[in-house]
PDB file of C-alpha atoms in Angstrom:
ATOM      1  CA  MET T 175      28.562  17.031  39.745  1.00 80.00           C
ATOM      2  CA  GLN T 176      29.649  18.749  42.956  1.00 80.00           C
ATOM      3  CA  ASN T 177      27.073  16.725  44.858  1.00 79.00           C
ATOM      4  CA  TYR T 178      28.608  13.471  43.584  1.00 83.00           C
ATOM      5  CA  ILE T 179      32.103  14.670  44.560  1.00 86.00           C
ATOM      6  CA  ASP T 180      30.905  15.650  48.048  1.00 82.00           C
ATOM      7  CA  VAL T 181      28.999  12.412  48.555  1.00 83.00           C
ATOM      8  CA  PHE T 182      31.891  10.177  47.505  1.00 84.00           C
ATOM      9  CA  ASN T 183      34.280  12.191  49.708  1.00 86.00           C
ATOM     10  CA  ASN T 184      32.033  11.349  52.656  1.00 85.00           C
ATOM     11  CA  PRO T 185      33.489   8.215  54.341  1.00 87.00           C
ATOM     12  CA  THR T 186      29.975   7.054  55.251  1.00 88.00           C
ATOM     13  CA  MET T 187      29.179   6.706  51.540  1.00 88.00           C
ATOM     14  CA  MET T 188      31.879   4.087  50.969  1.00 90.00           C
ATOM     15  CA  THR T 189      30.857   2.345  54.184  1.00 91.00           C
ATOM     16  CA  SER T 190      27.234   2.244  53.018  1.00 92.00           C
ATOM     17  CA  ILE T 191      28.213   0.849  49.598  1.00 91.00           C
ATOM     18  CA  TRP T 192      30.345  -1.866  51.203  1.00 93.00           C
ATOM     19  CA  ASN T 193      27.624  -2.707  53.736  1.00 92.00           C
ATOM     20  CA  THR T 194      24.982  -2.818  50.995  1.00 93.00           C
ATOM     21  CA  LEU T 195      27.081  -5.260  48.951  1.00 92.00           C
ATOM     22  CA  LEU T 196      27.760  -7.485  51.982  1.00 94.00           C
ATOM     23  CA  PHE T 197      24.122  -7.341  53.038  1.00 93.00           C
ATOM     24  CA  THR T 198      22.943  -8.251  49.529  1.00 92.00           C
ATOM     25  CA  ILE T 199      25.443 -11.049  48.869  1.00 93.00           C
ATOM     26  CA  GLY T 200      25.038 -12.510  52.374  1.00 94.00           C
ATOM     27  CA  SER T 201      21.249 -12.434  52.222  1.00 93.00           C
ATOM     28  CA  ILE T 202      21.054 -13.915  48.715  1.00 92.00           C
ATOM     29  CA  SER T 203      23.519 -16.699  49.559  1.00 93.00           C
ATOM     30  CA  ILE T 204      21.599 -17.795  52.668  1.00 93.00           C
ATOM     31  CA  GLN T 205      18.193 -17.416  51.010  1.00 91.00           C
ATOM     32  CA  PHE T 206      19.184 -19.336  47.903  1.00 92.00           C
ATOM     33  CA  VAL T 207      20.923 -22.275  49.615  1.00 94.00           C
ATOM     34  CA  ILE T 208      18.163 -22.846  52.180  1.00 93.00           C
ATOM     35  CA  GLY T 209      15.381 -22.016  49.697  1.00 90.00           C
ATOM     36  CA  PHE T 210      16.809 -24.481  47.154  1.00 90.00           C
ATOM     37  CA  ALA T 211      17.150 -27.219  49.801  1.00 92.00           C
ATOM     38  CA  LEU T 212      13.543 -26.683  50.904  1.00 90.00           C
ATOM     39  CA  ALA T 213      12.325 -26.658  47.284  1.00 87.00           C
ATOM     40  CA  LEU T 214      14.021 -30.018  46.665  1.00 87.00           C
ATOM     41  CA  PHE T 215      12.551 -31.378  49.892  1.00 88.00           C
ATOM     42  CA  PHE T 216       8.988 -30.236  49.199  1.00 84.00           C
ATOM     43  CA  ASN T 217       9.223 -31.444  45.622  1.00 82.00           C
ATOM     44  CA  LEU T 218       9.223 -34.977  47.049  1.00 81.00           C
ATOM     45  CA  ASP T 219       5.886 -36.734  46.968  1.00 74.00           C
ATOM     46  CA  PHE T 220       4.670 -36.928  50.588  1.00 76.00           C
ATOM     47  CA  THR T 221       1.357 -36.108  52.262  1.00 77.00           C
ATOM     48  CA  LEU T 222       2.179 -32.945  54.221  1.00 78.00           C
ATOM     49  CA  ALA T 223       4.338 -31.291  51.552  1.00 75.00           C
ATOM     50  CA  LYS T 224       1.792 -28.667  50.484  1.00 77.00           C
ATOM     51  CA  PRO T 225       0.555 -27.674  53.989  1.00 78.00           C
ATOM     52  CA  MET T 226       4.129 -27.363  55.302  1.00 79.00           C
ATOM     53  CA  ARG T 227       5.151 -25.318  52.273  1.00 77.00           C
ATOM     54  CA  GLY T 228       2.152 -23.045  52.852  1.00 78.00           C
ATOM     55  CA  LEU T 229       3.167 -22.453  56.476  1.00 78.00           C
ATOM     56  CA  LEU T 230       6.676 -21.429  55.437  1.00 77.00           C
ATOM     57  CA  VAL T 231       5.282 -18.871  52.987  1.00 77.00           C
ATOM     58  CA  VAL T 232       3.603 -17.021  55.879  1.00 77.00           C
ATOM     59  CA  ALA T 233       6.936 -15.357  56.736  1.00 74.00           C
ATOM     60  CA  TRP T 234       7.046 -13.829  53.251  1.00 78.00           C
ATOM     61  CA  MET T 235       3.595 -12.275  53.766  1.00 81.00           C
ATOM     62  CA  ILE T 236       4.511 -10.470  56.999  1.00 83.00           C
ATOM     63  CA  PRO T 237       5.332  -6.730  56.577  1.00 85.00           C
ATOM     64  CA  MET T 238       9.030  -5.915  56.783  1.00 85.00           C
ATOM     65  CA  THR T 239       8.552  -3.554  59.721  1.00 87.00           C
ATOM     66  CA  VAL T 240       6.948  -6.391  61.707  1.00 89.00           C
ATOM     67  CA  ILE T 241       9.830  -8.703  60.748  1.00 87.00           C
ATOM     68  CA  ALA T 242      12.257  -6.028  61.960  1.00 87.00           C
ATOM     69  CA  LEU T 243      10.500  -5.708  65.330  1.00 90.00           C
ATOM     70  CA  LEU T 244      10.304  -9.493  65.738  1.00 89.00           C
ATOM     71  CA  SER T 245      13.992  -9.767  64.868  1.00 87.00           C
ATOM     72  CA  LYS T 246      14.922  -7.192  67.509  1.00 88.00           C
ATOM     73  CA  PHE T 247      13.087  -9.281  70.080  1.00 89.00           C
ATOM     74  CA  MET T 248      14.475 -12.630  68.882  1.00 89.00           C
ATOM     75  CA  LEU T 249      18.076 -11.331  68.686  1.00 88.00           C
ATOM     76  CA  SER T 250      17.918  -9.462  71.981  1.00 88.00           C
ATOM     77  CA  PRO T 251      20.763 -10.254  74.425  1.00 86.00           C
ATOM     78  CA  SER T 252      18.250 -10.387  77.283  1.00 84.00           C
ATOM     79  CA  GLY T 253      15.841 -13.266  76.740  1.00 80.00           C
ATOM     80  CA  GLY T 254      16.051 -13.397  72.925  1.00 86.00           C
ATOM     81  CA  ILE T 255      15.194 -16.838  71.561  1.00 88.00           C
ATOM     82  CA  ILE T 256      18.326 -17.018  69.373  1.00 88.00           C
ATOM     83  CA  ASN T 257      20.680 -16.439  72.319  1.00 89.00           C
ATOM     84  CA  GLU T 258      18.712 -18.839  74.495  1.00 89.00           C
ATOM     85  CA  LEU T 259      18.907 -21.510  71.804  1.00 90.00           C
ATOM     86  CA  LEU T 260      22.661 -21.052  71.294  1.00 89.00           C
ATOM     87  CA  LEU T 261      23.262 -21.076  75.062  1.00 89.00           C
ATOM     88  CA  ASN T 262      21.284 -24.299  75.493  1.00 89.00           C
ATOM     89  CA  LEU T 263      23.270 -25.896  72.677  1.00 89.00           C
ATOM     90  CA  HIS T 264      26.495 -24.707  74.398  1.00 87.00           C
ATOM     91  CA  LEU T 265      27.582 -22.894  71.230  1.00 87.00           C
ATOM     92  CA  ILE T 266      28.130 -19.615  73.121  1.00 85.00           C
ATOM     93  CA  ASP T 267      29.097 -18.863  76.738  1.00 87.00           C
ATOM     94  CA  GLN T 268      27.164 -15.609  77.123  1.00 87.00           C
ATOM     95  CA  PRO T 269      24.392 -13.786  75.232  1.00 87.00           C
ATOM     96  CA  ILE T 270      25.439 -11.883  72.112  1.00 87.00           C
ATOM     97  CA  GLY T 271      24.151  -8.389  71.396  1.00 86.00           C
ATOM     98  CA  TRP T 272      23.520  -9.215  67.761  1.00 87.00           C
ATOM     99  CA  LEU T 273      22.089  -5.839  66.764  1.00 87.00           C
ATOM    100  CA  ILE T 274      24.033  -3.627  69.186  1.00 87.00           C
ATOM    101  CA  ASN T 275      27.531  -4.949  68.534  1.00 87.00           C
ATOM    102  CA  ASN T 276      29.575  -3.539  65.637  1.00 87.00           C
ATOM    103  CA  SER T 277      30.903  -6.936  64.589  1.00 87.00           C
ATOM    104  CA  THR T 278      27.549  -8.775  64.587  1.00 89.00           C
ATOM    105  CA  ALA T 279      24.947  -6.111  63.725  1.00 90.00           C
ATOM    106  CA  LEU T 280      25.215  -6.619  59.958  1.00 91.00           C
ATOM    107  CA  TRP T 281      24.885 -10.393  60.388  1.00 91.00           C
ATOM    108  CA  GLY T 282      21.805  -9.787  62.515  1.00 90.00           C
ATOM    109  CA  VAL T 283      19.990  -7.852  59.786  1.00 92.00           C
ATOM    110  CA  ILE T 284      21.204 -10.346  57.153  1.00 93.00           C
ATOM    111  CA  LEU T 285      19.585 -13.172  59.135  1.00 91.00           C
ATOM    112  CA  ALA T 286      16.379 -11.164  59.541  1.00 89.00           C
ATOM    113  CA  ASN T 287      16.200 -10.410  55.821  1.00 90.00           C
ATOM    114  CA  SER T 288      16.998 -14.027  54.924  1.00 89.00           C
ATOM    115  CA  TRP T 289      14.036 -15.143  57.015  1.00 86.00           C
ATOM    116  CA  VAL T 290      11.757 -13.229  54.645  1.00 85.00           C
ATOM    117  CA  GLY T 291      13.552 -14.200  51.443  1.00 87.00           C
ATOM    118  CA  ILE T 292      13.764 -17.970  51.949  1.00 90.00           C
ATOM    119  CA  PRO T 293      10.034 -18.606  51.162  1.00 88.00           C
ATOM    120  CA  PHE T 294      10.325 -16.427  48.023  1.00 86.00           C
ATOM    121  CA  ASN T 295      13.260 -18.509  46.777  1.00 89.00           C
ATOM    122  CA  MET T 296      11.548 -21.757  47.726  1.00 89.00           C
ATOM    123  CA  ILE T 297       8.324 -20.961  45.854  1.00 87.00           C
ATOM    124  CA  LEU T 298      10.026 -19.902  42.606  1.00 87.00           C
ATOM    125  CA  LEU T 299      12.411 -22.859  42.628  1.00 89.00           C
ATOM    126  CA  THR T 300       9.611 -25.299  43.480  1.00 87.00           C
ATOM    127  CA  THR T 301       7.687 -24.023  40.459  1.00 85.00           C
ATOM    128  CA  GLY T 302      10.757 -24.560  38.299  1.00 86.00           C
ATOM    129  CA  LEU T 303      11.264 -28.077  39.644  1.00 87.00           C
ATOM    130  CA  SER T 304       7.631 -29.015  38.954  1.00 83.00           C
ATOM    131  CA  ASN T 305       8.087 -28.038  35.289  1.00 84.00           C
ATOM    132  CA  ILE T 306      10.934 -30.509  34.712  1.00 85.00           C
ATOM    133  CA  SER T 307       9.657 -33.511  32.771  1.00 85.00           C
ATOM    134  CA  LYS T 308       9.781 -36.762  34.767  1.00 84.00           C
ATOM    135  CA  SER T 309      10.622 -38.622  31.577  1.00 87.00           C
ATOM    136  CA  LEU T 310      14.122 -37.107  31.760  1.00 87.00           C
ATOM    137  CA  TYR T 311      14.708 -38.694  35.179  1.00 86.00           C
ATOM    138  CA  GLU T 312      13.178 -41.993  34.022  1.00 85.00           C
ATOM    139  CA  ALA T 313      15.508 -42.081  31.016  1.00 88.00           C
ATOM    140  CA  ALA T 314      18.485 -41.290  33.278  1.00 86.00           C
ATOM    141  CA  GLU T 315      17.524 -44.131  35.625  1.00 84.00           C
ATOM    142  CA  VAL T 316      17.401 -46.540  32.685  1.00 86.00           C
ATOM    143  CA  ASP T 317      20.942 -45.414  31.823  1.00 84.00           C
ATOM    144  CA  GLY T 318      22.031 -46.080  35.412  1.00 84.00           C
ATOM    145  CA  ALA T 319      22.580 -42.437  36.466  1.00 83.00           C
ATOM    146  CA  SER T 320      23.077 -41.787  40.186  1.00 87.00           C
ATOM    147  CA  SER T 321      21.086 -39.208  42.170  1.00 85.00           C
ATOM    148  CA  LEU T 322      24.031 -36.790  42.050  1.00 88.00           C
ATOM    149  CA  GLN T 323      24.379 -37.198  38.277  1.00 89.00           C
ATOM    150  CA  LYS T 324      20.650 -36.564  37.774  1.00 86.00           C
ATOM    151  CA  PHE T 325      20.921 -33.424  39.912  1.00 87.00           C
ATOM    152  CA  VAL T 326      23.977 -32.093  38.064  1.00 90.00           C
ATOM    153  CA  TYR T 327      23.016 -33.024  34.487  1.00 89.00           C
ATOM    154  CA  ILE T 328      19.209 -32.686  34.594  1.00 88.00           C
ATOM    155  CA  THR T 329      17.972 -30.625  37.540  1.00 87.00           C
ATOM    156  CA  LEU T 330      20.487 -27.776  37.434  1.00 89.00           C
ATOM    157  CA  PRO T 331      20.438 -27.201  33.634  1.00 89.00           C
ATOM    158  CA  GLN T 332      16.628 -27.420  33.481  1.00 87.00           C
ATOM    159  CA  LEU T 333      16.328 -25.088  36.461  1.00 87.00           C
ATOM    160  CA  ARG T 334      18.748 -22.478  35.089  1.00 86.00           C
ATOM    161  CA  PRO T 335      16.058 -19.905  34.080  1.00 85.00           C
ATOM    162  CA  ALA T 336      14.390 -20.149  37.500  1.00 86.00           C
ATOM    163  CA  ILE T 337      17.749 -19.872  39.305  1.00 89.00           C
ATOM    164  CA  LEU T 338      18.661 -16.845  37.204  1.00 86.00           C
ATOM    165  CA  SER T 339      15.348 -15.160  38.020  1.00 85.00           C
ATOM    166  CA  VAL T 340      15.643 -15.907  41.735  1.00 88.00           C
ATOM    167  CA  VAL T 341      19.186 -14.549  42.004  1.00 89.00           C
ATOM    168  CA  ILE T 342      18.629 -11.377  39.955  1.00 86.00           C
ATOM    169  CA  LEU T 343      15.245 -10.527  41.478  1.00 86.00           C
ATOM    170  CA  GLY T 344      16.685 -11.281  44.916  1.00 87.00           C
ATOM    171  CA  PHE T 345      19.605  -8.925  44.222  1.00 87.00           C
ATOM    172  CA  ILE T 346      17.309  -6.099  43.104  1.00 86.00           C
ATOM    173  CA  TYR T 347      14.921  -6.599  46.011  1.00 86.00           C
ATOM    174  CA  THR T 348      17.662  -6.895  48.646  1.00 89.00           C
ATOM    175  CA  PHE T 349      19.909  -4.110  47.361  1.00 88.00           C
ATOM    176  CA  LYS T 350      17.204  -1.505  47.979  1.00 86.00           C
ATOM    177  CA  VAL T 351      15.961  -2.788  51.367  1.00 89.00           C
ATOM    178  CA  PHE T 352      15.268   0.109  53.701  1.00 90.00           C
ATOM    179  CA  ASP T 353      12.460  -0.480  56.207  1.00 89.00           C
ATOM    180  CA  LEU T 354      13.831  -3.646  57.809  1.00 90.00           C
ATOM    181  CA  VAL T 355      17.281  -2.179  58.533  1.00 90.00           C
ATOM    182  CA  PHE T 356      15.985   1.253  59.512  1.00 91.00           C
ATOM    183  CA  VAL T 357      13.538  -0.185  62.058  1.00 91.00           C
ATOM    184  CA  ALA T 358      15.930  -2.856  63.371  1.00 88.00           C
ATOM    185  CA  THR T 359      19.111  -0.783  63.807  1.00 89.00           C
ATOM    186  CA  GLY T 360      18.632   2.636  62.204  1.00 86.00           C
ATOM    187  CA  GLY T 361      21.923   2.056  60.371  1.00 83.00           C
ATOM    188  CA  GLY T 362      23.904   1.696  63.611  1.00 79.00           C
ATOM    189  CA  PRO T 363      25.755   1.002  65.707  1.00 87.00           C
ATOM    190  CA  VAL T 364      28.404   3.432  64.387  1.00 84.00           C
ATOM    191  CA  ASN T 365      27.322   2.895  60.750  1.00 86.00           C
ATOM    192  CA  ALA T 366      27.832  -0.874  61.063  1.00 89.00           C
ATOM    193  CA  THR T 367      24.533  -1.497  59.224  1.00 90.00           C
ATOM    194  CA  GLU T 368      24.362   1.742  57.249  1.00 91.00           C
ATOM    195  CA  LEU T 369      23.092   0.896  53.756  1.00 92.00           C
ATOM    196  CA  MET T 370      22.826   3.206  50.771  1.00 90.00           C
ATOM    197  CA  SER T 371      19.055   3.400  51.259  1.00 91.00           C
ATOM    198  CA  THR T 372      19.291   4.400  54.936  1.00 92.00           C
ATOM    199  CA  PHE T 373      22.149   6.810  54.200  1.00 90.00           C
ATOM    200  CA  ALA T 374      20.089   8.526  51.491  1.00 91.00           C
ATOM    201  CA  TYR T 375      17.156   8.828  53.906  1.00 92.00           C
ATOM    202  CA  LYS T 376      19.299  10.349  56.678  1.00 90.00           C
ATOM    203  CA  LEU T 377      20.885  12.882  54.326  1.00 89.00           C
ATOM    204  CA  SER T 378      17.463  13.940  53.052  1.00 89.00           C
ATOM    205  CA  PHE T 379      15.238  13.827  56.132  1.00 89.00           C
ATOM    206  CA  ALA T 380      17.602  13.999  59.132  1.00 86.00           C
ATOM    207  CA  GLN T 381      20.219  16.424  57.849  1.00 86.00           C
ATOM    208  CA  PHE T 382      17.900  18.020  55.245  1.00 88.00           C
ATOM    209  CA  LEU T 383      20.579  17.755  52.535  1.00 87.00           C
ATOM    210  CA  PHE T 384      18.043  16.793  49.897  1.00 88.00           C
ATOM    211  CA  SER T 385      20.352  17.129  46.892  1.00 89.00           C
ATOM    212  CA  LYS T 386      22.982  14.852  48.461  1.00 88.00           C
ATOM    213  CA  GLY T 387      20.319  12.371  49.530  1.00 89.00           C
ATOM    214  CA  ALA T 388      19.027  12.315  45.963  1.00 91.00           C
ATOM    215  CA  THR T 389      22.595  11.786  44.730  1.00 91.00           C
ATOM    216  CA  VAL T 390      23.000   8.636  46.852  1.00 91.00           C
ATOM    217  CA  ALA T 391      19.603   7.420  45.609  1.00 90.00           C
ATOM    218  CA  ASN T 392      20.753   8.027  42.030  1.00 90.00           C
ATOM    219  CA  VAL T 393      23.894   5.933  42.581  1.00 90.00           C
ATOM    220  CA  LEU T 394      21.729   3.139  43.978  1.00 90.00           C
ATOM    221  CA  PHE T 395      19.418   3.376  40.965  1.00 90.00           C
ATOM    222  CA  ILE T 396      22.338   3.269  38.504  1.00 90.00           C
ATOM    223  CA  ILE T 397      23.713   0.087  40.092  1.00 88.00           C
ATOM    224  CA  LEU T 398      20.302  -1.601  39.950  1.00 87.00           C
ATOM    225  CA  PHE T 399      19.811  -0.413  36.361  1.00 89.00           C
ATOM    226  CA  ILE T 400      23.104  -2.016  35.314  1.00 89.00           C
ATOM    227  CA  VAL T 401      22.138  -5.271  37.050  1.00 84.00           C
ATOM    228  CA  SER T 402      18.748  -5.209  35.290  1.00 83.00           C
ATOM    229  CA  LEU T 403      20.439  -4.755  31.897  1.00 86.00           C
ATOM    230  CA  GLY T 404      22.658  -7.751  32.654  1.00 82.00           C
ATOM    231  CA  TYR T 405      19.571  -9.787  33.548  1.00 78.00           C
ATOM    232  CA  LEU T 406      17.847  -8.855  30.257  1.00 80.00           C
ATOM    233  CA  LYS T 407      20.986  -9.788  28.323  1.00 81.00           C
ATOM    234  CA  LEU T 408      21.142 -13.201  29.999  1.00 77.00           C
ATOM    235  CA  ILE T 409      17.430 -13.809  29.310  1.00 73.00           C
ATOM    236  CA  ARG T 410      17.866 -13.000  25.617  1.00 75.00           C
ATOM    237  CA  LYS T 411      20.880 -15.299  25.474  1.00 71.00           C
ATOM    238  CA  ASP T 412      18.775 -18.116  26.954  1.00 66.00           C
ATOM    239  CA  GLU T 413      15.972 -17.455  24.445  1.00 64.00           C
ATOM    240  CA  VAL T 414      18.438 -17.669  21.539  1.00 61.00           C
ATOM    241  CA  ILE T 415      19.842 -20.959  22.873  1.00 58.00           C
ATOM    242  CA  HIS T 416      16.381 -22.493  23.213  1.00 57.00           C
TER     243      HIS T 416
END
């Protein structure tokens, strides 16, 4: 119990919890919106749909440490492709130190993590879309339904189990991310990207406070366990409805 009291009295603990929540919510929001848009696009019947979808999945297959190193290069203030692109589009006046600035570092790692998660969202949602019976859309067209009405009253309800899986699995996967953030920023600058996972690692293997590091890991596990229970409850509710 004393370990929990000490850990929660450490200001870095509250910072890491807040950063972990922002990192998770920000990553999931970007991944889901773009992944859903791409799933709808590639669900259309055109020739290059499958090859293009396969190319996008490559990002998901790259190890997280490689993604972190690539992100450091792409977000670099000196010659990074993101700054060069924004400068050429006249959206910024000077290069931004995405990963070395307190105010932008967390957004930098969120963008890097979203890059990996978008293909995961796209694949699961594409699978869900392919399982929706075309007869439902044909019947809606006979009734004169618009594209928006078909999306709201057919696509979204039929896709609910897939959306639920994507969001919950994305939350669990993102909440415990360690390697990407540790390699990209090491939790800095000044704890701006310190997550619970990186904080637990530093307590255990940098400060050799193993019991306190384990305490932070336990808090992380408890949060994920509660989320998993909520997911199981929602799944059972869906099974009862169907």
